[in-house]
CSV table of C-alpha atoms and ligand atoms in Angstrom, one decimal:
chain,number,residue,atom,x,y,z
A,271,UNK,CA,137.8,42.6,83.4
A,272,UNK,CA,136.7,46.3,84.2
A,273,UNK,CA,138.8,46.2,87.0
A,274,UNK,CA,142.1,44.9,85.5
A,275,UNK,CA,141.5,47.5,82.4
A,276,UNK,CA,141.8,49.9,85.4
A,277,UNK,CA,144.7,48.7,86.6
A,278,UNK,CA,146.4,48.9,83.2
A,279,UNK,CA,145.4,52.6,82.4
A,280,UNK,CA,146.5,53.4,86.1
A,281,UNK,CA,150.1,52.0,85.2
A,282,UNK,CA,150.6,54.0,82.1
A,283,UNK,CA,150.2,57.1,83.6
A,284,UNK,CA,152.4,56.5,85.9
A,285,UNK,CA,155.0,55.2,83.2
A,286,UNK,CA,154.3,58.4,81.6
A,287,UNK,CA,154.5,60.1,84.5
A,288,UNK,CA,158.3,58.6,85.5
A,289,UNK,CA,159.0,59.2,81.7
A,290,UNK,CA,158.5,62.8,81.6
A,291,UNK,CA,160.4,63.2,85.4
A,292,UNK,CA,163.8,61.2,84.0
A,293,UNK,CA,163.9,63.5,81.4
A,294,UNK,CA,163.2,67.0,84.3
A,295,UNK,CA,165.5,65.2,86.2
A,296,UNK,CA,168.1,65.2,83.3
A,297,UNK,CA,167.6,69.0,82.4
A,298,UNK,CA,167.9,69.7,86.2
A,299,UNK,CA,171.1,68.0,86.1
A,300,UNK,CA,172.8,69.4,83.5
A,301,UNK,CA,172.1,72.7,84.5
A,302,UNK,CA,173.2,71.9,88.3
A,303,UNK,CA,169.3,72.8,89.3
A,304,UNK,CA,168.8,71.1,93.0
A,305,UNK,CA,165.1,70.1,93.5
A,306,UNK,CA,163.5,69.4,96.5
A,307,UNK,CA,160.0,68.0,96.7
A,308,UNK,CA,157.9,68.8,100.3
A,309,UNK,CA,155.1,66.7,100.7
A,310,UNK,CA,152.6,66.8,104.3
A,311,UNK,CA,149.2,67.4,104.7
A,312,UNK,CA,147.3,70.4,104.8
A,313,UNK,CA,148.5,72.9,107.2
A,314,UNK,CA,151.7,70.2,107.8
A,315,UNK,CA,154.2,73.9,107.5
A,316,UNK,CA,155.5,73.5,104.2
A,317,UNK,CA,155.4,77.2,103.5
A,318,UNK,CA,156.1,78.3,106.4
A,319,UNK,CA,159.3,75.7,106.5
A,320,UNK,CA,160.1,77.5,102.9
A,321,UNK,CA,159.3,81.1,105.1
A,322,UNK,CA,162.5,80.0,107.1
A,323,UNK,CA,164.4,78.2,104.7
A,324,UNK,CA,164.5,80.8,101.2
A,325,UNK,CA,165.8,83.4,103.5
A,326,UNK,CA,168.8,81.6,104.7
A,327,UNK,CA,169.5,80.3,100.6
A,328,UNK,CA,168.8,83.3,99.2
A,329,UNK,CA,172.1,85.3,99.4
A,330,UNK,CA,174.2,82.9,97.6
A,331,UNK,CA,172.1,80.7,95.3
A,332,UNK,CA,169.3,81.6,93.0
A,333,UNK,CA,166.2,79.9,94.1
A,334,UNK,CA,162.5,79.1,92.7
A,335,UNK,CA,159.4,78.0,94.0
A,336,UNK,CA,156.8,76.0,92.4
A,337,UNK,CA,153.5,76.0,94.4
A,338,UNK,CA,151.1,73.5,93.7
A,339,UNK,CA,147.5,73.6,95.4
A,340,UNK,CA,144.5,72.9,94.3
A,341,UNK,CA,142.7,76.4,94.1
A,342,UNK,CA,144.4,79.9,94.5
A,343,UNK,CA,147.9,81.8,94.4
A,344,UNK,CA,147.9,82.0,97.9
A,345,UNK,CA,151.1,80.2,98.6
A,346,UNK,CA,152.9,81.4,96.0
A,347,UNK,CA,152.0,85.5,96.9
A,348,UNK,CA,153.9,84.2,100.6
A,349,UNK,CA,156.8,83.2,98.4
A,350,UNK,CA,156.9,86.5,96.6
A,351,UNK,CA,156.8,88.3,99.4
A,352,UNK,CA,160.1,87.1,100.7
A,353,UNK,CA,161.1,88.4,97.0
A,354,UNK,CA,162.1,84.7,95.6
A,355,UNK,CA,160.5,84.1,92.3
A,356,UNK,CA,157.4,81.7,92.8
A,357,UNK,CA,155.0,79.7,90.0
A,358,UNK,CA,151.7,78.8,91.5
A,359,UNK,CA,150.5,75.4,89.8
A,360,UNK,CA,146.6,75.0,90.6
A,361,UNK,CA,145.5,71.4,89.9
A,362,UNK,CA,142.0,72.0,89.8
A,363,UNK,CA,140.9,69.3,91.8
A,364,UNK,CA,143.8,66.3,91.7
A,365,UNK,CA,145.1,65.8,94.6
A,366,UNK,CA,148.9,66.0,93.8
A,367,UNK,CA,151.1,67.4,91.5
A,368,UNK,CA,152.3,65.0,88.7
A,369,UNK,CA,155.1,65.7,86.2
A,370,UNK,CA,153.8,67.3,83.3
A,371,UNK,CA,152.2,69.7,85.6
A,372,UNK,CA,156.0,70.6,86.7
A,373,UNK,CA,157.2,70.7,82.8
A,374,UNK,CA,154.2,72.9,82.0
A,375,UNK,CA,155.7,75.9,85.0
A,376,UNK,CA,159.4,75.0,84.1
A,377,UNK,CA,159.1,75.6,80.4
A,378,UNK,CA,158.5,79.4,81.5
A,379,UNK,CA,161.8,79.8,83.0
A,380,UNK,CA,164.0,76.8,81.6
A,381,UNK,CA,165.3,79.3,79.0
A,382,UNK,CA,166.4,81.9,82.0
A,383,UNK,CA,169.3,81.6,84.0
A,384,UNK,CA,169.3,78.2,85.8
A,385,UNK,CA,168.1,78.2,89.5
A,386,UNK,CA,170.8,76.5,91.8
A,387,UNK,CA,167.6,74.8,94.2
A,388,UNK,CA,164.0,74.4,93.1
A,389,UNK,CA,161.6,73.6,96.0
A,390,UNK,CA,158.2,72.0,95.0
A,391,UNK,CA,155.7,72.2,97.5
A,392,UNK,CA,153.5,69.8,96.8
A,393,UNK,CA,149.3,69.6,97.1
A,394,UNK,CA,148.6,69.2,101.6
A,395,UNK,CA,148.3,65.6,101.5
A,396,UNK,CA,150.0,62.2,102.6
A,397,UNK,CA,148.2,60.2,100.4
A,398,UNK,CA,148.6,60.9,96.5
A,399,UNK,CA,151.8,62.6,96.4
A,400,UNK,CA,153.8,59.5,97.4
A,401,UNK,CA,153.1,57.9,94.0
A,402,UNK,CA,154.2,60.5,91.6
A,403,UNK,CA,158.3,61.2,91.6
A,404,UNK,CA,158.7,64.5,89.6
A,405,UNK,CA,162.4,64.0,89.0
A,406,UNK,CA,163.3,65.8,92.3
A,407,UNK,CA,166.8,64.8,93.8
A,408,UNK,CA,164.8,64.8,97.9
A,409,UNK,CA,161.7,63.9,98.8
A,410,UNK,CA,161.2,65.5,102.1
A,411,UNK,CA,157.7,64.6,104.1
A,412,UNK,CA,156.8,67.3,106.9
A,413,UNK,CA,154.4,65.2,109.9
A,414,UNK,CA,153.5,68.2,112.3
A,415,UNK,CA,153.0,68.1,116.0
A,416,UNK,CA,149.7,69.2,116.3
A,417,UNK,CA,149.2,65.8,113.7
A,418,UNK,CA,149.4,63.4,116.0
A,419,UNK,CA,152.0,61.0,116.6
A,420,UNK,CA,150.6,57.7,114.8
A,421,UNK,CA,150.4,58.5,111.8
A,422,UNK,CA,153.6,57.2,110.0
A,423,UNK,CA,151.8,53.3,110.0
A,424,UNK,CA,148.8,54.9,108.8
A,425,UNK,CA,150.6,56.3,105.5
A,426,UNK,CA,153.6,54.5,105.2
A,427,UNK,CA,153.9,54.9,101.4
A,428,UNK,CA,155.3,58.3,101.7
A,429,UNK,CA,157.8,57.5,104.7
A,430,UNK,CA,159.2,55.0,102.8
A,431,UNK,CA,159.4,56.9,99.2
A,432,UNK,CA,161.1,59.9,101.1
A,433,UNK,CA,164.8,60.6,102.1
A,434,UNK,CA,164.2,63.3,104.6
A,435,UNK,CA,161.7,64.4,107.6
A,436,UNK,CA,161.1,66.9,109.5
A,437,UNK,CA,158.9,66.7,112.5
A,438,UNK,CA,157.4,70.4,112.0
A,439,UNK,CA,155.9,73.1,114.4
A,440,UNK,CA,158.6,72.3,117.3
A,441,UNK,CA,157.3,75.0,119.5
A,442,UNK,CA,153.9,73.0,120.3
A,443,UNK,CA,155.8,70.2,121.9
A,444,UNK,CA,155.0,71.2,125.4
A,445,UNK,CA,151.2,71.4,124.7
A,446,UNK,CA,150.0,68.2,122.9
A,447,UNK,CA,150.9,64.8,123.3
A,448,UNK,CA,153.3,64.2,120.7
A,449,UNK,CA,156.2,62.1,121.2
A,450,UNK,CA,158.8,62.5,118.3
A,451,UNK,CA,160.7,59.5,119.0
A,452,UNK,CA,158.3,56.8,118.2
A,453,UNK,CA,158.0,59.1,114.3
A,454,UNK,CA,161.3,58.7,114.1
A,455,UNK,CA,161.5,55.2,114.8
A,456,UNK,CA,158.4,54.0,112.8
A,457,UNK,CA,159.6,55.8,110.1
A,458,UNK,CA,162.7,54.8,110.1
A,459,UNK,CA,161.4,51.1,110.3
A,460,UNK,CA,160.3,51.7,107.1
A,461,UNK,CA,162.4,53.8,105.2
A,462,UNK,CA,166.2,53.2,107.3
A,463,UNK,CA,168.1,55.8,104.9
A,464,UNK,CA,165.9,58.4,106.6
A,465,UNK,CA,167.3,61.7,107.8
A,466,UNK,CA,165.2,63.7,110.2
A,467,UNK,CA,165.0,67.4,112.1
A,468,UNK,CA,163.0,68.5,114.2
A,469,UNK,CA,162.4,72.4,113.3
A,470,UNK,CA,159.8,74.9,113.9
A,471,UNK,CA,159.2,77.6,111.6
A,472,UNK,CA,158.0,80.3,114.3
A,473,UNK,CA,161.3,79.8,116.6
A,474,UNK,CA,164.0,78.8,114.0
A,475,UNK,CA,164.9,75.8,115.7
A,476,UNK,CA,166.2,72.8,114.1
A,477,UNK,CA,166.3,75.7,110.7
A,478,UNK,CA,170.0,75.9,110.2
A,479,UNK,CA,170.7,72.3,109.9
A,480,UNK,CA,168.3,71.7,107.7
A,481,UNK,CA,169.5,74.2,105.3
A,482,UNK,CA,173.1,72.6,105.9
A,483,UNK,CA,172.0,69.3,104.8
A,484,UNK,CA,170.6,70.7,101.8
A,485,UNK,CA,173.4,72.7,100.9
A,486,UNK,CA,175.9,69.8,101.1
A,487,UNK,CA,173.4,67.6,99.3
A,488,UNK,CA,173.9,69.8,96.5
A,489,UNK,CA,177.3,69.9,97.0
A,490,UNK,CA,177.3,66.0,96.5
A,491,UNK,CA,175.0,66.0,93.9
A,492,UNK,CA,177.4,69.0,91.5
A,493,UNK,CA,180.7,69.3,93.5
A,494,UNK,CA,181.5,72.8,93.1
A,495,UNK,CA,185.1,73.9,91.2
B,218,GDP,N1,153.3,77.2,116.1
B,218,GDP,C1,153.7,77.0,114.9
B,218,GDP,N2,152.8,77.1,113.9
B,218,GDP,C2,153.2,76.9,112.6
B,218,GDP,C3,154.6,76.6,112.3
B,218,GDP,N3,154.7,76.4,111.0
B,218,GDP,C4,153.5,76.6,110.4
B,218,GDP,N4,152.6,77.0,111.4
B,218,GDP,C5,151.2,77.3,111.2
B,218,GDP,O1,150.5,76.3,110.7
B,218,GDP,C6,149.5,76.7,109.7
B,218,GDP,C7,149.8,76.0,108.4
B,218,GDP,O2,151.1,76.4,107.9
B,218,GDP,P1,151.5,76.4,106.4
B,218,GDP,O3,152.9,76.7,106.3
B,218,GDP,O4,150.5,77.3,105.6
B,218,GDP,O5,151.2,74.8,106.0
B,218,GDP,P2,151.1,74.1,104.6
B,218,GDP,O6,149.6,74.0,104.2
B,218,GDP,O7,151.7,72.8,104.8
B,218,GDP,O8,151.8,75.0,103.6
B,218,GDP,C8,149.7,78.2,109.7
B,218,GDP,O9,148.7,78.8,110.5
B,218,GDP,C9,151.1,78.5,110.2
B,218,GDP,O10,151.2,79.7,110.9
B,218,GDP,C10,155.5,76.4,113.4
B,218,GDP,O11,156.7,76.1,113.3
B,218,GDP,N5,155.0,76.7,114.7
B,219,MG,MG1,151.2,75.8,101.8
């Protein structure tokens, strides 16, 4: 009986949870805000993918970062440093970010001029994330080289709730046994809308496509003119 009980208060949240994104995800798309959502695990190279990505965005579009983590403005102070206006969101202790958590950071800006992208980086891990949508329009999942390559099967729930991935740190290929193919095709086993890059951070490779792909899926999702 306990157990179903659990199962039932488990569900609501998450209602809640989806409830509260539709209606971010509604704001966002009135005002023509583009939100990405990076998920990995800790140390995957979400900032440092955000390092190389805010530069690139940041001379035609207005951008903001919401950092989540679980102690400390570390990320975020990275994010200010490339002068792009970054909210830190400290959890204290959950292991992903959930949707009133992003409502709580957007209310302090929502009444400022609209950013055209939004890039959540999500708490470092592959587990918790994948159940919580936050009304983004991508969920990109970052699996890093030094990771190890078999780990899509292990955590399929966020392959398969993601529309992008990037197989990150590039520049390590030649010293550990990673093979990027078989990511790629386990993940696109489970999830076959899938788009993937291969970048690194340090070298820039694989850097300008990414940011192409997410300036014409903006483009799709508010055609300009
Ligand atoms: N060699 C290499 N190291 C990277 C790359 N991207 C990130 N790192 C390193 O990996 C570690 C974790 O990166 P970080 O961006 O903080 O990961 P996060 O926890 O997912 O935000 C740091 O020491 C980075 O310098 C990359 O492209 N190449
Ligand atoms: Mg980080």
């Amino acid at each position: 009986m306990a157990e179903i009980r659990r199962v039932e208060v488990l569900e609501n949240l998450l209602k809640a949870n989806d409830y509260l994104a539709a209606q971010l995800r509604q704001e966002w798309d009135e005002g023509k805000t583009y939100v990405v959502n990076l998920m990995s695990s800790p140390g995957g190279g979400k900032t440092a993918l955000l390092e190389a990505t805010l530069p690139r965005l940041a001379d035609r579009y207005r951008l903001l970062v919401l950092e989540g983590d679980i102690e400390t403005e570390r990320d975020a102070e990275r994010i200010r440093a490339l002068q792009v206006e970054a909210l830190q969101i400290t959890t204290g202790g959950t292991c992903h970010l959930e949707s009133h958590m992003i409502e709580q950071a957007w209310r302090l800006v929502r009444d400022g001029p609209r950013p055209h992208f939004v890039f959540i980086e999500n708490v470092g891990n592959l587990v918790c994330p994948a159940s919580y949508i936050l009304g983004e329009h991508l969920r990109a999942v970052l699996m890093s080289v030094p990771e190890g390559d078999d780990k899509v099967l292990k955590y399929p729930k966020v392959f398969r709730n993601s529309q992008a991935l990037l197989i990150t740190k590039a520049d390590l290929l030649p010293y550990v046994d990673f093979d990027p193919q078989r990511v790629w095709e386990e993940a696109r086993g489970l999830q076959p809308q899938l788009s993937h890059w291969i970048v690194s951070a340090r070298t820039g490779e694989g850097i300008d496509d990414w940011v192409r792909f997410l300036q014409e899926q903006r483009d799709e999702a508010f055609p300009p003119g």
